[in-house]
C-alpha cells in the first residue's frame, strides 16, 4: 500500500490525510475482490521497520488502525468477511491487541472472503518466530522441514498469494510474505495506493491471467485466489 504520503503531499495535506485515504482504498479493493471472486486480500498495513518513522506519524497510524477496526468490524461481519491479523501482536499496545482479538473472534466463522491485515509484520520476523516455536516445542533439528516451518507461520491456514501488487512504482519485496511469495506473480503500478480501485484491480488480474506460471516446472492454468 505505497504512496499514501506522496498522495497527501501533492494535495498539501499532512501524511495522516493520505493514510486515511488509504483506508478507503482498502474498502474499495476488498469490494472488488468480492466481485471478482478473490478469496483472500492481504494488506501490508505496518511493517516491523515502520517503527523508525517519526513518532507522531506512528501514533497517528496506530490511532487510525484502532479507529478503523472499531468502526468497520460490524460492516465486515455483516458482509461475511473474516478478519485475520498477521504480525508480532505482543509489541502492540494492550488496547490494540484487545481490538484485534475482538475483530478476529467476531468474524472467525465468516466465509465470504478473508482480509489479512499485516500489522507490525516482517517476513524475516515471521520466519524467526516460526523457528522459535518449533524450538519451544522441542522439535528435533532433523524434523524441521518446509512443512514444519509453514505450519508455524502466523496464519498457516492462509494460501500463498497468487499475485502481489506494488503501488506507487515501488519494485522491492520490502520484507513482505517472504516465505509465502516464493512463486507469487508480482505486478508494479505507478498508481498511488489512495487512487487504487476496482478498475486497477481488474487490470492487474487481467495481466496476471495473461502470464504463464511454471512453479519451477510445467505451465499451470491460472486463477487468482489470493491478492496481496
Coordinates of C-alpha atoms in Angstrom, one line a residue, residues 62-223:
X62 CA -1.9 3.3 15.5
X63 CA -4.9 5.6 16.3
X64 CA -6.2 5.1 12.7
X65 CA -5.8 1.3 12.9
X66 CA -7.7 1.2 16.2
X67 CA -10.5 3.5 15.0
X68 CA -10.8 1.7 11.7
X69 CA -11.1 -1.7 13.2
X70 CA -13.6 -0.5 15.7
X71 CA -15.7 1.3 13.1
X72 CA -15.6 -1.3 10.3
X73 CA -16.0 -4.6 12.3
X74 CA -19.8 -4.5 12.1
X75 CA -19.8 -3.9 8.4
X76 CA -17.1 -6.6 7.8
X77 CA -19.1 -9.1 9.9
X78 CA -22.4 -8.2 8.1
X79 CA -20.7 -8.9 4.7
X80 CA -19.3 -12.2 6.0
X81 CA -15.7 -11.2 5.7
X82 CA -13.3 -12.9 8.1
X83 CA -10.6 -10.6 9.6
X84 CA -7.2 -12.0 10.5
X85 CA -4.1 -10.1 11.6
X86 CA -0.5 -11.3 10.9
X87 CA 2.4 -9.9 12.8
X88 CA 4.0 -9.5 16.2
X89 CA 1.0 -8.5 18.2
X90 CA 2.8 -8.7 21.6
X91 CA 4.7 -5.5 20.6
X92 CA 1.4 -3.5 20.1
X93 CA -0.5 -1.8 22.9
X94 CA -2.9 -3.7 25.0
X95 CA -5.7 -1.6 23.7
X96 CA -4.8 -2.5 20.1
X97 CA -4.4 -6.2 21.0
X98 CA -7.9 -6.2 22.6
X99 CA -9.4 -4.7 19.4
X100 CA -7.6 -7.2 17.2
X101 CA -8.8 -10.1 19.4
X102 CA -12.4 -8.8 19.2
X103 CA -12.3 -8.4 15.4
X104 CA -10.8 -11.9 14.8
X105 CA -13.1 -13.6 17.3
X106 CA -16.2 -11.9 16.0
X107 CA -15.6 -12.8 12.3
X108 CA -13.9 -16.1 12.8
X109 CA -16.7 -18.2 11.3
X110 CA -17.3 -15.9 8.3
X111 CA -16.8 -17.5 4.9
X112 CA -17.2 -14.6 2.4
X113 CA -13.6 -13.9 1.9
X114 CA -10.6 -13.1 4.2
X115 CA -9.0 -9.7 4.9
X116 CA -5.5 -10.4 6.2
X117 CA -4.1 -7.3 7.9
X118 CA -0.3 -7.5 8.2
X119 CA 0.3 -5.3 11.2
X120 CA 3.8 -5.0 12.8
X121 CA 4.7 -7.6 10.3
X122 CA 8.0 -8.6 8.8
X123 CA 8.8 -11.6 6.6
X124 CA 12.1 -12.3 8.4
X125 CA 10.4 -11.8 11.8
X126 CA 7.8 -14.3 10.8
X127 CA 10.4 -16.9 9.9
X128 CA 12.3 -16.3 13.1
X129 CA 9.1 -16.7 15.2
X130 CA 8.2 -19.9 13.3
X131 CA 11.5 -21.5 14.1
X132 CA 11.4 -20.3 17.7
X133 CA 8.0 -22.0 18.2
X134 CA 9.5 -25.2 16.8
X135 CA 12.4 -25.0 19.3
X136 CA 10.0 -24.3 22.1
X137 CA 8.0 -27.4 21.2
X138 CA 11.2 -29.4 21.3
X139 CA 11.1 -30.4 17.7
X140 CA 14.5 -32.1 16.7
X141 CA 16.5 -30.3 14.1
X142 CA 16.3 -33.2 11.7
X143 CA 12.5 -33.0 11.9
X144 CA 12.4 -29.3 10.9
X145 CA 11.4 -29.1 7.2
X146 CA 9.4 -26.9 5.0
X147 CA 6.1 -28.3 6.2
X148 CA 7.0 -27.7 9.8
X149 CA 8.0 -24.1 9.3
X150 CA 4.9 -23.4 7.2
X151 CA 2.7 -24.9 9.9
X152 CA 4.1 -22.4 12.4
X153 CA 3.7 -19.2 10.5
X154 CA 1.4 -16.5 11.9
X155 CA -1.7 -17.8 9.9
X156 CA -0.7 -21.1 8.4
X157 CA -4.2 -21.8 7.1
X158 CA -4.0 -19.0 4.6
X159 CA -3.0 -19.8 1.0
X160 CA 0.2 -18.4 -0.6
X161 CA -0.6 -15.3 -2.6
X162 CA -1.1 -15.7 -6.3
X163 CA -0.4 -12.1 -7.1
X164 CA 1.4 -9.3 -5.2
X165 CA 0.6 -5.8 -6.3
X166 CA 3.0 -2.9 -5.5
X167 CA 1.7 0.6 -6.0
X168 CA 3.5 3.9 -6.4
X169 CA 6.1 2.4 -8.7
X170 CA 7.9 0.5 -5.9
X171 CA 9.5 -2.7 -7.1
X172 CA 11.1 -4.0 -3.9
X173 CA 9.9 -7.0 -1.9
X174 CA 10.2 -5.0 1.3
X175 CA 10.2 -8.0 3.7
X176 CA 6.6 -8.9 2.8
X177 CA 5.5 -12.5 2.9
X178 CA 8.9 -13.8 2.1
X179 CA 8.1 -17.5 2.7
X180 CA 4.6 -17.4 1.1
X181 CA 5.6 -15.4 -2.0
X182 CA 8.2 -17.9 -3.4
X183 CA 6.1 -18.4 -6.6
X184 CA 3.8 -15.4 -6.4
X185 CA 3.5 -13.2 -9.5
X186 CA 4.5 -9.5 -9.0
X187 CA 2.9 -6.5 -10.6
X188 CA 4.1 -2.9 -10.2
X189 CA 1.9 0.0 -10.9
X190 CA 2.6 3.7 -10.7
X191 CA -0.8 4.4 -9.2
X192 CA -0.6 5.7 -5.7
X193 CA -2.4 3.5 -3.2
X194 CA -5.2 6.0 -2.3
X195 CA -6.1 6.2 -6.1
X196 CA -6.1 2.4 -6.5
X197 CA -9.5 1.0 -7.0
X198 CA -11.6 -1.7 -8.7
X199 CA -10.6 -0.8 -12.2
X200 CA -6.9 -1.0 -11.3
X201 CA -7.5 -4.4 -9.6
X202 CA -9.3 -5.7 -12.7
X203 CA -6.5 -4.6 -14.9
X204 CA -3.9 -6.2 -12.6
X205 CA -5.8 -9.5 -12.6
X206 CA -6.2 -9.4 -16.4
X207 CA -2.4 -9.0 -16.7
X208 CA -1.9 -11.8 -14.2
X209 CA -4.2 -14.1 -16.3
X210 CA -2.1 -13.4 -19.4
X211 CA 1.0 -14.8 -17.7
X212 CA 2.2 -18.4 -17.5
X213 CA 3.1 -19.8 -14.1
X214 CA 5.5 -22.7 -14.1
X215 CA 6.3 -23.1 -10.4
X216 CA 9.7 -24.4 -11.5
X217 CA 8.0 -27.0 -13.8
X218 CA 5.3 -27.0 -16.5
X219 CA 2.8 -24.2 -17.1
X220 CA -0.3 -24.2 -15.0
X221 CA -3.7 -22.9 -15.6
X222 CA -4.3 -19.6 -13.8
X223 CA -6.9 -18.4 -11.4

